[in-house]
mmCIF file of C-alpha atoms and ligand atoms in Angstrom:
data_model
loop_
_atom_site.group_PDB
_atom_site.id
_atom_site.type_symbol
_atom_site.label_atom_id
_atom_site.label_comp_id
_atom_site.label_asym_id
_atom_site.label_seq_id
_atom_site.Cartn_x
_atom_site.Cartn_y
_atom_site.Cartn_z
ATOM 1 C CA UNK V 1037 117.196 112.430 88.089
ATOM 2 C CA UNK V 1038 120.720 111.702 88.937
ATOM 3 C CA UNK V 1039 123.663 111.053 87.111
ATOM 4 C CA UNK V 1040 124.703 107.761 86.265
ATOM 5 C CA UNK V 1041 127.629 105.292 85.067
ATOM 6 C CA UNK V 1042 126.490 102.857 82.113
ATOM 7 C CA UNK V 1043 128.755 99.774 82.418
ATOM 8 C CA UNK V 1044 131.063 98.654 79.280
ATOM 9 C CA UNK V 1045 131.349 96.833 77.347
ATOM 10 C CA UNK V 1046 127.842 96.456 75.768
ATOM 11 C CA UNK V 1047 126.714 92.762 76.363
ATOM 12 C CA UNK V 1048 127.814 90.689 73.542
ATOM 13 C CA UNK V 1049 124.795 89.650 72.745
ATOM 14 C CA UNK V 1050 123.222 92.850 71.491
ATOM 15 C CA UNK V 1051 124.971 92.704 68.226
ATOM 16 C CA UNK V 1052 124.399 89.287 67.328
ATOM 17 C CA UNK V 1053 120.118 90.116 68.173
ATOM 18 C CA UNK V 1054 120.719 93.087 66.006
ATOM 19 C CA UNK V 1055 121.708 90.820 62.972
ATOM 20 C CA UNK V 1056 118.314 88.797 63.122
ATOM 21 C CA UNK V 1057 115.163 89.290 61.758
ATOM 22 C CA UNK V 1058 113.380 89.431 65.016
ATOM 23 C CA UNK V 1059 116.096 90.175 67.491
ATOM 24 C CA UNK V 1060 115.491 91.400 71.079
ATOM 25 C CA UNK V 1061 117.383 93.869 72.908
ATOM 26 C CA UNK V 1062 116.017 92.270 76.177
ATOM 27 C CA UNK V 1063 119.417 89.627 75.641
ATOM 28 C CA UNK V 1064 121.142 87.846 77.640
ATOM 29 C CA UNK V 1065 122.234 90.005 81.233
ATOM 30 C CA UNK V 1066 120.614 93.064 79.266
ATOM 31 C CA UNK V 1067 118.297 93.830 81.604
ATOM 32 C CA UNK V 1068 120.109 93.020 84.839
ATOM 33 C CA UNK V 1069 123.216 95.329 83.578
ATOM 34 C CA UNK V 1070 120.635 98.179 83.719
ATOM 35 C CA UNK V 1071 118.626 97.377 86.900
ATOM 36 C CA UNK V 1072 122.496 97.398 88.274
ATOM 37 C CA UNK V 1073 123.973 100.806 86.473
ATOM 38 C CA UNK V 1074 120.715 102.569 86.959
ATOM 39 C CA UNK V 1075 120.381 101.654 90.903
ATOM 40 C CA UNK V 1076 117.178 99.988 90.405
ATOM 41 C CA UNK V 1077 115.393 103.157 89.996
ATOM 42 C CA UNK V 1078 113.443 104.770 87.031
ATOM 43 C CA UNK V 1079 116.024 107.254 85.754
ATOM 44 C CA UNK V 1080 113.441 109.906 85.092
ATOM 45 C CA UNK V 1081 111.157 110.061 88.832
ATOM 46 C CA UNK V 1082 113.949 108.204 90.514
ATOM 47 C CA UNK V 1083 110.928 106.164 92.443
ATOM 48 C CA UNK V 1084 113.009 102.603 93.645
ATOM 49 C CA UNK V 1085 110.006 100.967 93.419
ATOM 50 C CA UNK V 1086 107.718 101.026 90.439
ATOM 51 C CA UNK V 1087 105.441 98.441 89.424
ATOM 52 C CA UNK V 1088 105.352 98.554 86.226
ATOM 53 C CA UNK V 1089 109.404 99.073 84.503
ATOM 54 C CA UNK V 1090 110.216 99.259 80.874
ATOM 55 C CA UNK V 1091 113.604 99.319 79.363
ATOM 56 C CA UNK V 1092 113.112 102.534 78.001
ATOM 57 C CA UNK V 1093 115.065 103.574 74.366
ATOM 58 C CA UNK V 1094 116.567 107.406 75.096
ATOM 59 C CA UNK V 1095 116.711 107.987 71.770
ATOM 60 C CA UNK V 1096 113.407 106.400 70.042
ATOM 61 C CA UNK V 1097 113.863 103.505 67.445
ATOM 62 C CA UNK V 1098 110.558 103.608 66.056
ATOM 63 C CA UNK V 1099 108.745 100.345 65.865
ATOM 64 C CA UNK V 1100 112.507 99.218 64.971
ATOM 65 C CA UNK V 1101 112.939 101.155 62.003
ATOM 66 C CA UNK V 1102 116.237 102.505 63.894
ATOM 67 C CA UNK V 1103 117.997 99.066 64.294
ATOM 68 C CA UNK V 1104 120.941 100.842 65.616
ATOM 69 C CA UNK V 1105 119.256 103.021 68.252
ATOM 70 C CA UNK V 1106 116.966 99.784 69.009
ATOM 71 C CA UNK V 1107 120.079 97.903 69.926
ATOM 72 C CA UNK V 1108 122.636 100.293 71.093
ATOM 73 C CA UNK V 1109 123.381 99.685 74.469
ATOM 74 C CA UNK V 1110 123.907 103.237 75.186
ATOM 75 C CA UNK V 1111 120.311 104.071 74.337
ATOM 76 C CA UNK V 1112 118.856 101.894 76.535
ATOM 77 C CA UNK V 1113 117.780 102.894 80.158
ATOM 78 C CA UNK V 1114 116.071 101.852 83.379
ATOM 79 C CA UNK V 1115 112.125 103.726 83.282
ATOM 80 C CA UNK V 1116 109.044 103.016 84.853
ATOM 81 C CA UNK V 1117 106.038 102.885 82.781
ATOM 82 C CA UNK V 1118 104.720 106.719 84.069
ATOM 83 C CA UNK V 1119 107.874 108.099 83.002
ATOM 84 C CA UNK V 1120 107.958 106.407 79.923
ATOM 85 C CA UNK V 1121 104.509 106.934 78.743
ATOM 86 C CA UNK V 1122 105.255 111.161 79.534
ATOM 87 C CA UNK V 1123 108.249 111.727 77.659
ATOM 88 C CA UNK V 1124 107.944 112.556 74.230
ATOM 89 C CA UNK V 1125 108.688 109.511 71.716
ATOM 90 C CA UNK V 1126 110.015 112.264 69.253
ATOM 91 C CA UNK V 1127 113.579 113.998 68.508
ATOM 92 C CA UNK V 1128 113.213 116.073 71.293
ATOM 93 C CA UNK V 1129 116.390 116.517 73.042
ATOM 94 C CA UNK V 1130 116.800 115.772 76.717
ATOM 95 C CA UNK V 1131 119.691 115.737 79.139
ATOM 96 C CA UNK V 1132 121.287 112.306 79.317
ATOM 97 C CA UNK V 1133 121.974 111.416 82.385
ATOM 98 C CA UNK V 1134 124.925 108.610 81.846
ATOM 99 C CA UNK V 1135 127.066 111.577 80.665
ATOM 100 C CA UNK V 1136 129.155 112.957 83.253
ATOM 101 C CA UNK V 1137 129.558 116.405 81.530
ATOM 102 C CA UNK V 1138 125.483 116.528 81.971
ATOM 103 C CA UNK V 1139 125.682 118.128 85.270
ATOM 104 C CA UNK V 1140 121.624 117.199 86.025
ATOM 105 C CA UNK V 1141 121.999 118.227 89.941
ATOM 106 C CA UNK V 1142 123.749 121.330 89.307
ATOM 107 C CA UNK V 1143 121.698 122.356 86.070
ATOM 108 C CA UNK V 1144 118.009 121.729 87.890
ATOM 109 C CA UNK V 1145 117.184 122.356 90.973
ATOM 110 C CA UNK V 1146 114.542 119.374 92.790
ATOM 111 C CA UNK V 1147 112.086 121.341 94.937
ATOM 112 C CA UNK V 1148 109.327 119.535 96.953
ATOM 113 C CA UNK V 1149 108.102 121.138 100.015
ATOM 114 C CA UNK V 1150 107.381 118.243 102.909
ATOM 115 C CA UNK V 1151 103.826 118.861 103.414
ATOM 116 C CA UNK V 1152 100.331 117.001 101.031
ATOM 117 C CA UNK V 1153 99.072 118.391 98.459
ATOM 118 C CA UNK V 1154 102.186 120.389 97.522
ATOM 119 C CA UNK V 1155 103.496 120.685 93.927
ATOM 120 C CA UNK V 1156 107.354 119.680 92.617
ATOM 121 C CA UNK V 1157 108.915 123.190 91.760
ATOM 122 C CA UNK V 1158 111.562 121.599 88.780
ATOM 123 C CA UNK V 1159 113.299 124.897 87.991
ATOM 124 C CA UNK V 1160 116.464 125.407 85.742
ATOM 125 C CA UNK V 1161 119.403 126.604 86.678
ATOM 126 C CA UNK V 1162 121.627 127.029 83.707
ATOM 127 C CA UNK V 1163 119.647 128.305 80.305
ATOM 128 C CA UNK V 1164 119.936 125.611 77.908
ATOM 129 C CA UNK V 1165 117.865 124.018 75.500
ATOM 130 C CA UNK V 1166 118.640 120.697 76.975
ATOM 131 C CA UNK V 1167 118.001 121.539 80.399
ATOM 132 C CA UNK V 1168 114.589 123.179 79.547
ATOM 133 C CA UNK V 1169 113.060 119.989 77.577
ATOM 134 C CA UNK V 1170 114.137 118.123 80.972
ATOM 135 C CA UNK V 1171 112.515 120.411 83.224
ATOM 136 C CA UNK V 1172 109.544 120.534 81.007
ATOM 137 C CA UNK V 1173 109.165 116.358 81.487
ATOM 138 C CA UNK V 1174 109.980 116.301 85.132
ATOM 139 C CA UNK V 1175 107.510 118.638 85.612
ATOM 140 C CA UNK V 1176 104.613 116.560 83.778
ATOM 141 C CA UNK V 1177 105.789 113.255 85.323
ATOM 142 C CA UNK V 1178 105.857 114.841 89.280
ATOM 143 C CA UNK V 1179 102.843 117.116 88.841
ATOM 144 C CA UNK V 1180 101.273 116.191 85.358
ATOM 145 C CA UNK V 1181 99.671 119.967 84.815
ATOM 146 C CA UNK V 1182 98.819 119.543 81.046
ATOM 147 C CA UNK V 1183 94.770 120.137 82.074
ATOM 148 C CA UNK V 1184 94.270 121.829 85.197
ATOM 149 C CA UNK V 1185 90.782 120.290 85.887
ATOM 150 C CA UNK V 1186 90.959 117.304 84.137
ATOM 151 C CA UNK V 1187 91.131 114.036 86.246
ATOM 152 C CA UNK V 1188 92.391 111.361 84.394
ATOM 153 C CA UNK V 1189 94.565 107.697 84.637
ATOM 154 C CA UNK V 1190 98.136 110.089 84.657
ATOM 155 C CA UNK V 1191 97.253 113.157 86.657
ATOM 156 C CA UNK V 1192 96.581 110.144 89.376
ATOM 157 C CA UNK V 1193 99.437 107.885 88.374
ATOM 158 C CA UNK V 1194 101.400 111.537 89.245
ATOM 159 C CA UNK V 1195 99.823 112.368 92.615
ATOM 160 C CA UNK V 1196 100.544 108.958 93.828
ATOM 161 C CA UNK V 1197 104.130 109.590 93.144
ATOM 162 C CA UNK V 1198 104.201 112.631 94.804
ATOM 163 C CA UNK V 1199 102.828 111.231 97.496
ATOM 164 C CA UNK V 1200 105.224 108.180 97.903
ATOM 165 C CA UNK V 1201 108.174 111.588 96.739
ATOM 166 C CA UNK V 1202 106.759 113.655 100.054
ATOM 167 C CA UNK V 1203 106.375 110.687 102.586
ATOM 168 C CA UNK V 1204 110.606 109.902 101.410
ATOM 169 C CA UNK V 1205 111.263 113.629 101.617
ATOM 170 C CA UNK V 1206 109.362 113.943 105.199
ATOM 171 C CA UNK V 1207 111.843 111.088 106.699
ATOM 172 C CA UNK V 1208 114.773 112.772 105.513
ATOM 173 C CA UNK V 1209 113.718 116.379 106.793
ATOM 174 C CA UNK V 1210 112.894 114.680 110.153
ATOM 175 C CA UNK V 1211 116.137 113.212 110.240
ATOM 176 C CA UNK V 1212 117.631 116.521 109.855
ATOM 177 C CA UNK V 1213 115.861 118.279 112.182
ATOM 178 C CA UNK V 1214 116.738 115.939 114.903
ATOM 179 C CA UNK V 1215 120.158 115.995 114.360
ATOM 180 C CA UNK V 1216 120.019 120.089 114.582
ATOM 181 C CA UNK V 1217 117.649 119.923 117.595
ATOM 182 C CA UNK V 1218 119.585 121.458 120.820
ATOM 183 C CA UNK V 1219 117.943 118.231 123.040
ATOM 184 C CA UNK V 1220 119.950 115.349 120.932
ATOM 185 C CA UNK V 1221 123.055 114.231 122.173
ATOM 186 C CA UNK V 1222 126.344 113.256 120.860
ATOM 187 C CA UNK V 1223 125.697 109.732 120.764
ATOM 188 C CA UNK V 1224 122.317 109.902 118.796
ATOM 189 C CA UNK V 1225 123.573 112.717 116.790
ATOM 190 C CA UNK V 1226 126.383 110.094 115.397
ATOM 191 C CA UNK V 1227 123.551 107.393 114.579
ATOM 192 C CA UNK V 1228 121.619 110.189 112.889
ATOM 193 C CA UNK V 1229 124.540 111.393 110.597
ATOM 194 C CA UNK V 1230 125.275 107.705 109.806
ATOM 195 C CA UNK V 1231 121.178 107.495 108.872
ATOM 196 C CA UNK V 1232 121.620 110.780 106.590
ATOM 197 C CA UNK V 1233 124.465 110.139 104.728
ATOM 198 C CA UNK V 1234 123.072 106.595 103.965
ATOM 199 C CA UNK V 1235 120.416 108.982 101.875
ATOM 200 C CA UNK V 1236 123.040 111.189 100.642
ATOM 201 C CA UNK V 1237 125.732 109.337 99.733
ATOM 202 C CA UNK V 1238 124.064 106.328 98.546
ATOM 203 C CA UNK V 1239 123.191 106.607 94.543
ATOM 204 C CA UNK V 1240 120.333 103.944 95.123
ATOM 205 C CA UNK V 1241 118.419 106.373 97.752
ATOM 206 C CA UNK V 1242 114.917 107.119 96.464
ATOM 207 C CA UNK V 1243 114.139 110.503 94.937
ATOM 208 C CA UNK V 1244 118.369 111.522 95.626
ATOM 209 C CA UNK V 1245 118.367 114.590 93.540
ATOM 210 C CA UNK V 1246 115.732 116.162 95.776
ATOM 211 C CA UNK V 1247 117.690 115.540 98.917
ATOM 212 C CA UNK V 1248 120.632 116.402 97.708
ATOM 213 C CA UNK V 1249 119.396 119.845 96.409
ATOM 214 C CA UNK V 1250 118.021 120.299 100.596
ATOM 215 C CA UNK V 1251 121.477 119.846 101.545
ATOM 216 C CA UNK V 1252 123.347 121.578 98.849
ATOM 217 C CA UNK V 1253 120.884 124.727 99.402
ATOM 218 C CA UNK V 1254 121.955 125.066 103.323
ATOM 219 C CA UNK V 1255 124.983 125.986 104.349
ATOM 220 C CA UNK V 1256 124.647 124.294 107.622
ATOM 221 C CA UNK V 1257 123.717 120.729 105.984
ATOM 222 C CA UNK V 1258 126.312 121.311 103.545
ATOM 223 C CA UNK V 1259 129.390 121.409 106.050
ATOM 224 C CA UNK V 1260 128.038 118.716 108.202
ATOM 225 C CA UNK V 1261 127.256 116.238 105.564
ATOM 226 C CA UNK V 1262 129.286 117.257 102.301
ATOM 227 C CA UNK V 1263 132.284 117.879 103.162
HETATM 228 ZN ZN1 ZN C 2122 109.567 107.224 86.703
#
């Protein structure tokens, strides 16, 4: 999880669906306004590639009930279907991620060690309600932990993203470590910098907060590619 600008104004259309009997919130450039602000990635896993994606409602509407939560552009988001189906449909509050003063990479720290069968370590880093219901559901959706022995459909659906999470992580680390090995010249050092900060700087980079959080938590990586 990142954070991330929601365009504005709300598409026009959203109001006039809201004043039908059977309005959709799907309108119009709906959906392609949030593939856009949200980088094409689910906003909860950041995976770039999902199969299944749902315009997910932050704030539930239930069934419609909440017409104004169903068709507030603000409430709507860019999720794939694991994500979705983790996170609670309830009032419980999470961080929101399109507001700047959510800092989610400086509140939570991403943890994923490059090697299989390793867990996500979500951890948080500022104590806060907020910040603990979000670590809580990254948690579930990278490592799904609710039964320890229990195989099922989402305890798979989760390994399989940590496995596509690792094999991302793995290209970046190996990046790195070229660029720091003593062998690599000048020349190929330049090509590799250009190759990391593609995945640093770049909000649609898979799985960003994770590499990021490498970066930030080395002082070496930090001078070389954030500054
Ligand atoms: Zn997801």
């Amino acid at each position: 999880m990142i954070n991330v600008t929601k365009s504005q104004p709300a598409p026009a259309c959203l109001e006039a669906e809201k004043a039908k009997n059977n309005g959709t919130y799907l309108c119009g450039d709906v959906f392609e306004r949030i593939h856009a602000d949200f980088h094409g990635k689910c906003y909860i896993c950041e995976h770039s590639k999902p199969t299944k994606i749902n315009v997910e409602h932050f704030k539930p509407h239930y069934q419609g009930k909440n017409l104004d939560r169903k068709f507030d552009w603000n409430n709507l988001f860019y999720a794939c279907a694991h994500c979705n189906g983790i996170k609670s449909s309830d009032e419980t509050e999470y961080l929101n991620c399109t507001y700047s003063e959510h800092k989610i990479t400086d509140w939570i720290h991403f943890d994923i060690k490059p090697f299989p069968k390793e867990l996500v370590k979500i951890s948080a880093l500022k104590d806060d309600e907020l910040v603990k219901n979000t670590v809580f559901l990254l948690n579930q959706v990278y490592n799904y932990q609710y039964a320890e022995s229990k195989f099922t459909p989402t305890k798979e659906a989760a390994n399989n993203l940590r496995k596509i999470l690792i094999t991302e992580i793995k290209s970046f680390v190996r990046l790195l470590e070229k660029y720091f090995e003593d062998l690599t010249d000048e020349s190929d050092k330049i090509v590799l910098k250009r190759k990391i900060l593609k995945h640093v700087k770049n909000p649609k980079s898979p799985f960003l907060a994770f590499k990021l959080r490498i970066i930030q938590d080395n002082y070496e990586y930090r001078k070389e590619f954030l500054s």
